[in-house]
Short mmCIF file of C-alpha atoms in Angstrom, two decimals:
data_model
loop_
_atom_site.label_atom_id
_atom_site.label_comp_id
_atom_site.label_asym_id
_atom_site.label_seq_id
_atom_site.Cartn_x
_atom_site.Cartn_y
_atom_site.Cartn_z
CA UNK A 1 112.51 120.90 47.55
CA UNK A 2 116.10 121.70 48.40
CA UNK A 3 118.80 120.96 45.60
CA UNK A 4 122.08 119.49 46.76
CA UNK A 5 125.05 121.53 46.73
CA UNK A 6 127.06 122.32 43.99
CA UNK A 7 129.11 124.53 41.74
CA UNK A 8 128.43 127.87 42.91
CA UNK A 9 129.27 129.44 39.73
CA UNK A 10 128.22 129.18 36.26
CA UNK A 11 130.35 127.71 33.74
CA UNK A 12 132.04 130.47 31.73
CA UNK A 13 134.24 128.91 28.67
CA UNK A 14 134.31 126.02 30.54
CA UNK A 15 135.34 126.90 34.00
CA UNK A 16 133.52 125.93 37.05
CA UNK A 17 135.23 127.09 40.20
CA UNK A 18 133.26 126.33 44.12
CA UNK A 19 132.96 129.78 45.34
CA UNK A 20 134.34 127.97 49.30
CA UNK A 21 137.54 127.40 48.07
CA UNK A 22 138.55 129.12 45.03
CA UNK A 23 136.38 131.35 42.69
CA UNK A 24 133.14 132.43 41.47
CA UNK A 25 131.84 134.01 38.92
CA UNK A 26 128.85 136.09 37.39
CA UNK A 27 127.59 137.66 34.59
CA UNK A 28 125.36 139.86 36.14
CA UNK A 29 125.92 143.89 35.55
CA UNK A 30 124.49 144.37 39.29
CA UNK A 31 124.64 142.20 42.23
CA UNK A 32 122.15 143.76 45.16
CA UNK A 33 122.89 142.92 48.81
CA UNK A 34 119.15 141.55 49.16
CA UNK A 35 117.69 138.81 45.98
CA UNK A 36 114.26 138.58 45.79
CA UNK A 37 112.53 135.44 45.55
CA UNK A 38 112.51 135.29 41.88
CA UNK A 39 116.22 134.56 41.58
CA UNK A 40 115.31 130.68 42.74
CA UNK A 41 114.64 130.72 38.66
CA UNK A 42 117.16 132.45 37.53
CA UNK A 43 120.73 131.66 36.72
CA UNK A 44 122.43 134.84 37.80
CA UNK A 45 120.68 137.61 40.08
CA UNK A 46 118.92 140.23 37.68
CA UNK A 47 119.37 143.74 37.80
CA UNK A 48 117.56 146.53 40.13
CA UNK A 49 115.70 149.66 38.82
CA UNK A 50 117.61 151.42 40.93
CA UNK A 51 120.69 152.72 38.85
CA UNK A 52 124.26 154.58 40.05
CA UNK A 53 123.69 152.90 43.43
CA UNK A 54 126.06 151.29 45.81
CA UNK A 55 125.70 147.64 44.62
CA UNK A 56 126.96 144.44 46.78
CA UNK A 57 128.86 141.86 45.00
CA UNK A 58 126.74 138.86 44.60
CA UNK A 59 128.68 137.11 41.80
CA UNK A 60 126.52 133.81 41.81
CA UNK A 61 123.20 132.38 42.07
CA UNK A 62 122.29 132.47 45.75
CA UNK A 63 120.57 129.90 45.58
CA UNK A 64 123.31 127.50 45.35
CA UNK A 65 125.07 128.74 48.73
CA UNK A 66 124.00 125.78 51.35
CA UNK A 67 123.69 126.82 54.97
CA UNK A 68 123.64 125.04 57.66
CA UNK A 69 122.48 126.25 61.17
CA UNK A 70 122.38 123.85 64.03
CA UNK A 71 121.26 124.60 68.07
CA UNK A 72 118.15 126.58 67.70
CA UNK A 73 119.54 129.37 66.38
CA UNK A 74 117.26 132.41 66.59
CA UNK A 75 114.72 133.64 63.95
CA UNK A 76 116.16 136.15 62.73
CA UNK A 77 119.38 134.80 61.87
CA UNK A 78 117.48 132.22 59.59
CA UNK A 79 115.38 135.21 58.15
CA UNK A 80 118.43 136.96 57.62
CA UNK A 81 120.44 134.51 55.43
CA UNK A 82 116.85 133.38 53.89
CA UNK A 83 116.16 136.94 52.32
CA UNK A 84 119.10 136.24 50.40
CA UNK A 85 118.05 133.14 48.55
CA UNK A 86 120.40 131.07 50.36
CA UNK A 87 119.45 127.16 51.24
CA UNK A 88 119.19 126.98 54.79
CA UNK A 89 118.67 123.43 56.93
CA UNK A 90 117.84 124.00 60.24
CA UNK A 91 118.60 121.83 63.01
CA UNK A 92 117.49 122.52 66.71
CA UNK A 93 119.98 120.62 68.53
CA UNK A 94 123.83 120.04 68.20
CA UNK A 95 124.77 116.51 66.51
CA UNK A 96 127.43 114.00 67.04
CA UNK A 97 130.96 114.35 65.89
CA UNK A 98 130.36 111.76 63.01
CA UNK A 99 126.72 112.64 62.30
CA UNK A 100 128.46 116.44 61.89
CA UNK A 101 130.99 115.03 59.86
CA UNK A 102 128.25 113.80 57.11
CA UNK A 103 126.43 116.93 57.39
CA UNK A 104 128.99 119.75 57.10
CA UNK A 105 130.73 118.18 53.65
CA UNK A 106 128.51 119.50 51.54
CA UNK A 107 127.85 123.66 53.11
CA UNK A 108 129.54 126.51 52.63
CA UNK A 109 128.10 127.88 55.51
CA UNK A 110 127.66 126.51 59.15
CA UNK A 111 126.06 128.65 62.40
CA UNK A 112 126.49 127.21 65.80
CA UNK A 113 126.23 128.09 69.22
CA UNK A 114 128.54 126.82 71.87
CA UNK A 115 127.57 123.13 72.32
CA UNK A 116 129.17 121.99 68.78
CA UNK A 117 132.58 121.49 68.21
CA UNK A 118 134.25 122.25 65.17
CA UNK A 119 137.45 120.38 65.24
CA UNK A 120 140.46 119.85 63.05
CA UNK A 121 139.06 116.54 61.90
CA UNK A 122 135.26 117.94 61.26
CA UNK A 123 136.60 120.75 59.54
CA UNK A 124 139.12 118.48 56.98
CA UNK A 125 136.05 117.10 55.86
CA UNK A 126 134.16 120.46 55.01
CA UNK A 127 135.62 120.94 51.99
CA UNK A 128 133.05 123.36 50.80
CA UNK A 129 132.74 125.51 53.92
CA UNK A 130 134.13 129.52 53.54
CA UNK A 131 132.63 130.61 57.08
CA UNK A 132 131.46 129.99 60.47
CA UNK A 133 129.05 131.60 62.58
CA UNK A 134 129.29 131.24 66.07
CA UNK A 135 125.56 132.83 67.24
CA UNK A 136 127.59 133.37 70.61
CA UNK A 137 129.98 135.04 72.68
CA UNK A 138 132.73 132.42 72.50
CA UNK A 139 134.99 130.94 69.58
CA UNK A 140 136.66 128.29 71.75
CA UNK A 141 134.76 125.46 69.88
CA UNK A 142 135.99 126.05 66.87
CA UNK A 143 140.04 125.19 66.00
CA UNK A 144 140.42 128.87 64.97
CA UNK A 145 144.03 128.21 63.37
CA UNK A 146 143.03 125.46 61.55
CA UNK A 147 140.00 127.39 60.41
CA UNK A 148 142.38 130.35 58.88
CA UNK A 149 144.79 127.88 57.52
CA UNK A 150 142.28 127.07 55.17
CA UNK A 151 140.51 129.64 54.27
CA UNK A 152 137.24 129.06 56.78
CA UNK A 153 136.39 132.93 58.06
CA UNK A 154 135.08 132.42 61.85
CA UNK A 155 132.62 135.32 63.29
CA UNK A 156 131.18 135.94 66.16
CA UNK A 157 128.81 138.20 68.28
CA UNK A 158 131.04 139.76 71.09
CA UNK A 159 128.44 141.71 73.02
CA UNK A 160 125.01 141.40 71.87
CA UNK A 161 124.18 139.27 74.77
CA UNK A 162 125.93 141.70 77.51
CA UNK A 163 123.33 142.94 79.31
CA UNK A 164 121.34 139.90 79.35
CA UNK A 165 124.44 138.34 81.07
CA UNK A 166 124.95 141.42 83.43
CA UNK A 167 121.06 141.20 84.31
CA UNK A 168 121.18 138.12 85.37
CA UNK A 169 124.38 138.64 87.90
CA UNK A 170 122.51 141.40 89.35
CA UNK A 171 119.54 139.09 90.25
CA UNK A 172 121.73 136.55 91.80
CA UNK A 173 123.47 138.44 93.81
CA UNK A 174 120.28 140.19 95.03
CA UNK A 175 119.24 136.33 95.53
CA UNK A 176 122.01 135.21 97.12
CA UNK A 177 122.08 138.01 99.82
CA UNK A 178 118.43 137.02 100.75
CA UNK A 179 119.35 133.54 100.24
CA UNK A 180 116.05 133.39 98.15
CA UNK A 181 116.56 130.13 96.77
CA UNK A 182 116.95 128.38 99.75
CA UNK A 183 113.48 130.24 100.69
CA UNK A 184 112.08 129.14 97.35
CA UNK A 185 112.90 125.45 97.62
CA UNK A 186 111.79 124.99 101.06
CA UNK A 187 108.41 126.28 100.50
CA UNK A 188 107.80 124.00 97.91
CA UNK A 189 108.90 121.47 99.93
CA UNK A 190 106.08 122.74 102.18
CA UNK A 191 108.31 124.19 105.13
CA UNK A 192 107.39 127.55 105.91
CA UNK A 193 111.32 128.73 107.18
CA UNK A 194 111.07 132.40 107.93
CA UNK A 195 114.21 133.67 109.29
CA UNK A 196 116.60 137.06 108.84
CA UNK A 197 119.93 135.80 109.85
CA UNK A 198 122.83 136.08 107.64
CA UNK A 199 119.84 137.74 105.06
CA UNK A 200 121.90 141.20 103.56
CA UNK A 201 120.62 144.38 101.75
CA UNK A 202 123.47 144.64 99.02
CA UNK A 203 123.52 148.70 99.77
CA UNK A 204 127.11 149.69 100.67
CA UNK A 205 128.30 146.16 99.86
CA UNK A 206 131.38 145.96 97.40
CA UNK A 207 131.52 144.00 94.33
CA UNK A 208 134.27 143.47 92.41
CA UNK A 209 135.05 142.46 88.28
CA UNK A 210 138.21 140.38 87.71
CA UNK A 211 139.78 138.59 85.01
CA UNK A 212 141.87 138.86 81.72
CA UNK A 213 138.93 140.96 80.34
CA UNK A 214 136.73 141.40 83.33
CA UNK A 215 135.84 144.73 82.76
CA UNK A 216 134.96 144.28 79.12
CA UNK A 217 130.98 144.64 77.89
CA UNK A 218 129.71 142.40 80.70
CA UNK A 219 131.50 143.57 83.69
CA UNK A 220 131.52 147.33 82.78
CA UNK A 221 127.61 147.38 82.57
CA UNK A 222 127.42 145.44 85.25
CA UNK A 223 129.48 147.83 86.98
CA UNK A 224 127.19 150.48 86.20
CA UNK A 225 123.92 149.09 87.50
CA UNK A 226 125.29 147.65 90.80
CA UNK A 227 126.33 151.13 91.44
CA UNK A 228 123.11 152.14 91.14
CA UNK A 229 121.69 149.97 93.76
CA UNK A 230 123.77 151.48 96.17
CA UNK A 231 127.08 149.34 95.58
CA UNK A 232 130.56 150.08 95.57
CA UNK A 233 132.25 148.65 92.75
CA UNK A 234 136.16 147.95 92.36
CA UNK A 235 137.31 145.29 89.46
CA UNK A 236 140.53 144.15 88.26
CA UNK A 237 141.78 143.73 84.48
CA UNK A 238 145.20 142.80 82.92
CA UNK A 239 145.04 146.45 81.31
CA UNK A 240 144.46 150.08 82.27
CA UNK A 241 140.73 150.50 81.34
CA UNK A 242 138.84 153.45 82.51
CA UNK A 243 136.27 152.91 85.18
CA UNK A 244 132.39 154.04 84.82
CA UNK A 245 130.80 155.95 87.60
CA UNK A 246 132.88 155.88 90.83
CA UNK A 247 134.07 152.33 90.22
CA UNK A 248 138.07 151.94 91.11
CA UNK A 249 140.46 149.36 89.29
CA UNK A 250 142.56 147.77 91.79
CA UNK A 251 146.33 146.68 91.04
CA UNK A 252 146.34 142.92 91.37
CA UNK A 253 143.88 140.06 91.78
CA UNK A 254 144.73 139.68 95.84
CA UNK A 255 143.61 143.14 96.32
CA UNK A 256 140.54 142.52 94.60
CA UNK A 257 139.37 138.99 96.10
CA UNK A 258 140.22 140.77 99.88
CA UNK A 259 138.74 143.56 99.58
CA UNK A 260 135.39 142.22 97.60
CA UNK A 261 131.68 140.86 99.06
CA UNK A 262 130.92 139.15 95.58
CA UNK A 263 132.86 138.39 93.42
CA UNK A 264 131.94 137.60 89.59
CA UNK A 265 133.80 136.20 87.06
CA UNK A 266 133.57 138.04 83.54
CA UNK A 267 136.57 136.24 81.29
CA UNK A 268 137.10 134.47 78.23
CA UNK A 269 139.02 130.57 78.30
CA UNK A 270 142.26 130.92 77.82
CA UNK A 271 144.74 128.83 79.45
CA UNK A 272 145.99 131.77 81.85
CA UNK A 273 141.95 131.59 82.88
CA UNK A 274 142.17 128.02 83.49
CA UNK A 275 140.96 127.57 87.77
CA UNK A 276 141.56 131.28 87.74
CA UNK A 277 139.76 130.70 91.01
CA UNK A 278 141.24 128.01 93.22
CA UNK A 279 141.98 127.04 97.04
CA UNK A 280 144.70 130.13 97.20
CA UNK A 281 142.06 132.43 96.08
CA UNK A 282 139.38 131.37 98.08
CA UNK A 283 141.54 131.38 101.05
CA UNK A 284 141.78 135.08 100.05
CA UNK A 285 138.45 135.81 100.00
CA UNK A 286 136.66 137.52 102.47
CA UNK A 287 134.92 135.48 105.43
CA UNK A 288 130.74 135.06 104.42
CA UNK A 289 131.58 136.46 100.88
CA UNK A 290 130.15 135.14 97.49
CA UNK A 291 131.31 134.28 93.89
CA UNK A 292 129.38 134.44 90.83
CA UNK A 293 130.83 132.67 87.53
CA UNK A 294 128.83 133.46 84.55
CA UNK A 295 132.26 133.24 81.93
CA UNK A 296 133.72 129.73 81.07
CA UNK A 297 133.22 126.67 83.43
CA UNK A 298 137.05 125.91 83.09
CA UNK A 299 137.14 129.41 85.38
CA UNK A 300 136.73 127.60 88.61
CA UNK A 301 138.32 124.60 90.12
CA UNK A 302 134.74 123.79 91.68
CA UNK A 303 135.92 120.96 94.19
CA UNK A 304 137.87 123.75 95.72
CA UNK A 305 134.89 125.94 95.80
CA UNK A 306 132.66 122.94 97.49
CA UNK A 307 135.38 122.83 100.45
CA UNK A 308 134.84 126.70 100.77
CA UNK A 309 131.35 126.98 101.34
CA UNK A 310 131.57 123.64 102.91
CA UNK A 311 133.71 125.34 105.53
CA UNK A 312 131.72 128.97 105.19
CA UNK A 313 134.48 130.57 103.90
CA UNK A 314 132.25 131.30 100.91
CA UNK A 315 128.62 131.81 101.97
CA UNK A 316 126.52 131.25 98.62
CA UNK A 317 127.47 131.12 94.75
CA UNK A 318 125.95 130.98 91.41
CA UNK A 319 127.22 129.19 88.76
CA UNK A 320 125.92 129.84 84.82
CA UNK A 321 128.47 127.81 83.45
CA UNK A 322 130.79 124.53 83.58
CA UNK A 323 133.64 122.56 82.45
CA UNK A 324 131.89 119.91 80.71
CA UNK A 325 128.18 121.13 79.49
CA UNK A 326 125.74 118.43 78.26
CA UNK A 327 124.70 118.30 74.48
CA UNK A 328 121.09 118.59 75.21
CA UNK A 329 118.41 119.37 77.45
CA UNK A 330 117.34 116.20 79.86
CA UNK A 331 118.29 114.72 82.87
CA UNK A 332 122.33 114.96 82.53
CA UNK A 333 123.77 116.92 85.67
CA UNK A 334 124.76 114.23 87.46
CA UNK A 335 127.90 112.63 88.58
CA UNK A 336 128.87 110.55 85.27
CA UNK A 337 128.77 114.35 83.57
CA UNK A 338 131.21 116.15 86.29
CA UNK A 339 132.38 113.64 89.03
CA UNK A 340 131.53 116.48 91.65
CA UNK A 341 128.00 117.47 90.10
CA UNK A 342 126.04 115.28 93.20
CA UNK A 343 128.30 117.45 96.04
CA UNK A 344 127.74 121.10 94.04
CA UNK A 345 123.87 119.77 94.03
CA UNK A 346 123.58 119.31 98.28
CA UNK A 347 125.12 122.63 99.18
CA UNK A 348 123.02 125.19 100.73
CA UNK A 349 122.66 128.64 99.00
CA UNK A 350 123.83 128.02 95.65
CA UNK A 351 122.17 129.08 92.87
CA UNK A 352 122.65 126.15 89.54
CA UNK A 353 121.61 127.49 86.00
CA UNK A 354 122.60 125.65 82.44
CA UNK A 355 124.62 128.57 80.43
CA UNK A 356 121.48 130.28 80.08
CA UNK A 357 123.17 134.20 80.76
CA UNK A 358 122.74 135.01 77.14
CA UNK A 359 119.48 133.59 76.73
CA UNK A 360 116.64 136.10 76.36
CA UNK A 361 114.80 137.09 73.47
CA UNK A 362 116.41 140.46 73.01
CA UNK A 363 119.76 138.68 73.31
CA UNK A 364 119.17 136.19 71.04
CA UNK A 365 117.35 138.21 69.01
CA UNK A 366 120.35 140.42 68.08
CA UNK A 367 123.04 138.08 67.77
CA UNK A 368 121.12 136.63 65.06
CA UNK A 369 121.20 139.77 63.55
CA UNK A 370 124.69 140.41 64.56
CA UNK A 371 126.02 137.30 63.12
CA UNK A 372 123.89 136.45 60.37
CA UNK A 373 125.13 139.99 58.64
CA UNK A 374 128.46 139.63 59.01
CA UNK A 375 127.71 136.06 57.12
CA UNK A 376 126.27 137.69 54.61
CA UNK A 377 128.88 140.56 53.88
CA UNK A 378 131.39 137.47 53.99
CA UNK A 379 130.10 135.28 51.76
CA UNK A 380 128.54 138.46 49.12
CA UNK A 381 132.02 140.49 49.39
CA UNK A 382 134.58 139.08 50.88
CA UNK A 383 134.49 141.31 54.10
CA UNK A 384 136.10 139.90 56.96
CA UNK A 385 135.56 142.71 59.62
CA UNK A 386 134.68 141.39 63.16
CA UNK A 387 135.91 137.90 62.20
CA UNK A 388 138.12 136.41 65.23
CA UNK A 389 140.74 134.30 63.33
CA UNK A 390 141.40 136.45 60.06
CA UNK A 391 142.79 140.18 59.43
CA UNK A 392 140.04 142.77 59.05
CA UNK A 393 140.07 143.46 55.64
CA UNK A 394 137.38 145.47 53.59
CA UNK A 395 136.32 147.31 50.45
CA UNK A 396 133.93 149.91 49.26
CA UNK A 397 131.65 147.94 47.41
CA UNK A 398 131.25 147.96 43.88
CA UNK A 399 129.12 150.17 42.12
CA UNK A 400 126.81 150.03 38.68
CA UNK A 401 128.90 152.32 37.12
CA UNK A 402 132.02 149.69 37.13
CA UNK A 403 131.11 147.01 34.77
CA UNK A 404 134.14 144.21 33.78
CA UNK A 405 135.55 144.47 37.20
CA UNK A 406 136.71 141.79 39.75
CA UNK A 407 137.28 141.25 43.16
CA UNK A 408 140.53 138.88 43.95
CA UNK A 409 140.77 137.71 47.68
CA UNK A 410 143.71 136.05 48.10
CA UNK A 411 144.89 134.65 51.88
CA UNK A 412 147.91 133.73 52.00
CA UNK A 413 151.21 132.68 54.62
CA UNK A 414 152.44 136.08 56.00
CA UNK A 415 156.35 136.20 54.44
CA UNK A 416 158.10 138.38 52.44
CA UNK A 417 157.80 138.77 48.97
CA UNK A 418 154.13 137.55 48.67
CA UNK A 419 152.47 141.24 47.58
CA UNK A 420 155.37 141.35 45.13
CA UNK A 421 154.23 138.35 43.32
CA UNK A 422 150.44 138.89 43.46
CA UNK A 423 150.62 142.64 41.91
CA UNK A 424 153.23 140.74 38.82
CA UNK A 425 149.89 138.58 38.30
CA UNK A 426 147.48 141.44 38.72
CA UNK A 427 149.47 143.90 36.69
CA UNK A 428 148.37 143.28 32.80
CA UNK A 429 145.34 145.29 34.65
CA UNK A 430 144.38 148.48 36.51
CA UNK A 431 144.27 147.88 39.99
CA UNK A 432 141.80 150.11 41.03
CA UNK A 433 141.82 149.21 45.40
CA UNK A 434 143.77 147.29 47.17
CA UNK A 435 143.94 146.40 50.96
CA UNK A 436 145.90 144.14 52.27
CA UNK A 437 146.15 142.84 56.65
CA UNK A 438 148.21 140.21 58.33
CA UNK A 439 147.31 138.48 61.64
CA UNK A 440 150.18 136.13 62.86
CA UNK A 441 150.65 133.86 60.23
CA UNK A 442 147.81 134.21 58.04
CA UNK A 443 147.73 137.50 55.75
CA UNK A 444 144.18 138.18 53.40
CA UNK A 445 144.71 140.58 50.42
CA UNK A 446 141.73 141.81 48.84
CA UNK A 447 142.25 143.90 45.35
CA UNK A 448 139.90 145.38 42.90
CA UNK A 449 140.80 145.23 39.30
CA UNK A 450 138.73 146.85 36.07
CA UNK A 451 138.84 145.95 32.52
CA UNK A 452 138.84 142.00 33.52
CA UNK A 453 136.82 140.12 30.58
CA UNK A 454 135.11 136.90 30.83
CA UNK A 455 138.10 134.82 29.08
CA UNK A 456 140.70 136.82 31.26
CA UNK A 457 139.20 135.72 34.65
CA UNK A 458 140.49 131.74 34.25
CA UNK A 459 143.75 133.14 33.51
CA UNK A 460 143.82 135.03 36.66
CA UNK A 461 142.60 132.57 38.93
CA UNK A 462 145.67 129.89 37.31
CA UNK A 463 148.24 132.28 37.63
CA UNK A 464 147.66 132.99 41.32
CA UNK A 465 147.07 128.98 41.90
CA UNK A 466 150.50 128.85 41.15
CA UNK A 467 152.14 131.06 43.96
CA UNK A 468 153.61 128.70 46.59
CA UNK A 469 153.02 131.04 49.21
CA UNK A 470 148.88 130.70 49.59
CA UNK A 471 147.37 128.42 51.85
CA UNK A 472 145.52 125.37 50.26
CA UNK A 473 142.31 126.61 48.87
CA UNK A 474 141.88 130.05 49.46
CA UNK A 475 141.74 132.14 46.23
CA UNK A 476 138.57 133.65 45.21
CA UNK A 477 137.63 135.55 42.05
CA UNK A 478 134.27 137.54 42.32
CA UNK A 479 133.70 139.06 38.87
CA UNK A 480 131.04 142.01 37.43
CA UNK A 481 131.07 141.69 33.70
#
């Protein structure tokens, strides 16, 4: 039975700090990246046979670190942060804002996947969370600043899901130029509708990438296996980016939507993303061409692209994603959702999936991994490589061989003067690595300092409390003595 959260570490001479916002603390000589199961019954982690080996700080019991992951998220994720000897709840679905509210208080860790929405006002209330997980591609439901104004690391997995996304284009446009689903739905209907006109072999057709980062990991794969079914490929991107194959980058957007027979949409949400592709653009747009969206739903102003096939200006589409998604799974995509959901439904030779691009079993499968490891180098060291709202910061790990030493992370508001007044409270000791990153506003130091006794480390953590210039709850103290 699960234990409620609490005190992550042990009470040394009377000090009890909660590892999510300020300090932790362990007696143990070595700290191993993976606990066994036996450290549910013990106080600190206990040490390896294996000696002179890189060790990975784990300056608590595991045990105590309370995850939780909401939407489904994959097996392996869960296996990954279980091995630890973390508690992990599991929920399979996202939850109300309110519901989420009670739930997240008490973790230190939370995994989602784009339906939940971690706002300013659900974060205030974590007051134990250090980290997010997004087991996903995008960040945009999460208040990133907020997040790094308080401490709260946010990671994601940026391309483990890239060729499940780019395997699904190349279906639909293979569907689309057969008008397959069309086919498909008749038949089922019962009407046997064999016909050939306006049916296309995509060999020799062009298809084009655009966006702020439309030949990133999707689109540049993609590139590569339309071009080896016979397609010319030309794409457009806000930077220089060096084409695969014989693809061509094309100087502006107008170029690109004229010259293109599909055209697929590979960007993140931003708001110079926001109806990237409207009336103007469609107007562009080659007569009997097609657009593919499998990005962000806030891509394309979709009444405008109704009118366009409406009109066959644009002669089929597929659509992966939307500007407002449902929660769940169930009988949702209707009018009340998106007020032009019952028109998108009637058209002929559009193809309707719900944000299911990254969802395969391989895809899935390795974002857990993805993610779940960068949560565990977070929360164990301190490490905040890949995350998307902090500086990348990181250390060699400790070793056996460097007993009484601590680790001091310290994130703090990026002005003058702050490194000064860190090192005056670090220097009674040796200072043995040091790294320090700023990203806009926020800066994260992370310092390694020997000959640190038990009674010293309370001292430490007070004097740095101090400092005017950190950010409300973000100094921790992981300790090897």
């Amino acid at each position: 039975m699960e234990s409620a959260a609490r005190d992550i570490s042990p009470k040394v001479n009377g000090l009890s700090k909660q590892v999510s916002k300020s300090m932790s603390l362990s007696t143990s000589p070595s700290a191993t990246l993976h606990s066994s199961p036996s450290s549910y019954n013990a106080p600190f982690l206990t040490r390896t046979t294996t000696s002179s080996l890189a060790k990975q700080l784990k300056p608590f019991a595991t045990q105590d670190i309370k995850i939780l992951l909401l939407e489904n998220i994959n097996q392996t994720g869960l296996n990954t942060l279980a091995k630890q000897g973390y508690q992990v709840e599991i929920v399979k679905s996202s939850l109300p804002e309110d519901e989420l509210i009670q739930r997240i208080r008490d973790v230190h860790v939370i995994g989602i996947r784009s339906k939940t929405k971690l706002t300013a006002r659900v974060l205030r209330e974590a007051k134990n969370l250090i980290v997010i997980g997004c087991f996903c591609i995008g960040t945009n439901q999460v208040d990133l600043q907020y997040a790094a104004q308080n401490g709260i690391a946010v990671f994601n997995s940026p391309f483990s899901n890239s060729r499940s996304v780019a395997e699904l284009v190349v279906g639909e446009i293979i569907t689309l130029a057969r008008q397959l689903g069309d086919r498909s739905n008749e038949l089922h209907k019962g009407i046997w509708n064999k016909v050939s006109n306006k049916c296309w072999e995509i060999r020799g057709k062009t298809l084009d990438f655009k966006g702020i980062i439309g030949y990133g990991h999707i689109g540049s794969q993609l590139s590569v296996l339309a071009e080896a079914m016979g397609m010319s490929v030309v794409y457009y991107d806000i930077v220089n980016l060096m084409a695969l194959g014989t693809a061509r980058q094309l100087p502006t957007l107008d170029s690109l939507l004229e010259q293109a027979d599909f055209v697929t949409c590979h960007v993140p949400e931003l708001p110079e993303t926001l109806n990237m592709i409207g009336t103007p653009q469609f107007e562009r747009m080659k007569d009997g061409s097609y657009l593919i969206n499998a990005s962000r739903g806030s891509v394309v102003d979709i009444p405008a692209l109704v009118d366009a096939m409406r009109s066959g200006k644009v002669a089929g589409a597929a659509l992966d994603v939307y500007p407002v998604e449902p929660a769940g799974n169930g009988d949702y995509f209707h009018n009340n959702l998106n007020t032009w959901a019952e028109d998108l439904r009637s058209l002929k030779n559009i193809l309707l999936t719900p944000h299911i691009g990254g969802s395969t079993e391989e895809a899935q499968s390795a974002i857990g991994i993805e993610v779940g490891e960068a949560l565990v180098r977070y929360v164990n060291e301190g490490t905040t490589l890949g995350a998307v709202n902090m500086p990348e910061v990181a250390l060699r790990s400790l070793t056996m061989d460097e007993p009484n030493h601590v680790r001091v992370i310290y994130i703090h508001h990026n002005i003058p003067g702050v490194l000064k007044k860190v090192n005056e409270v670090l220097g009674d000791h040796n200072v043995d690595k040091q790294m320090t990153d700023s990203r806009g506003e926020v800066a994260y130091l992370m310092a390694d300092i020997s000959n640190v006794g038990v009674h010293e480390i309370k001292e430490l953590y007070q004097s740095l409390e101090t400092l005017d210039c950190r950010y409300p709850h973000t100094i921790r103290i992981e300790g090897k003595s």
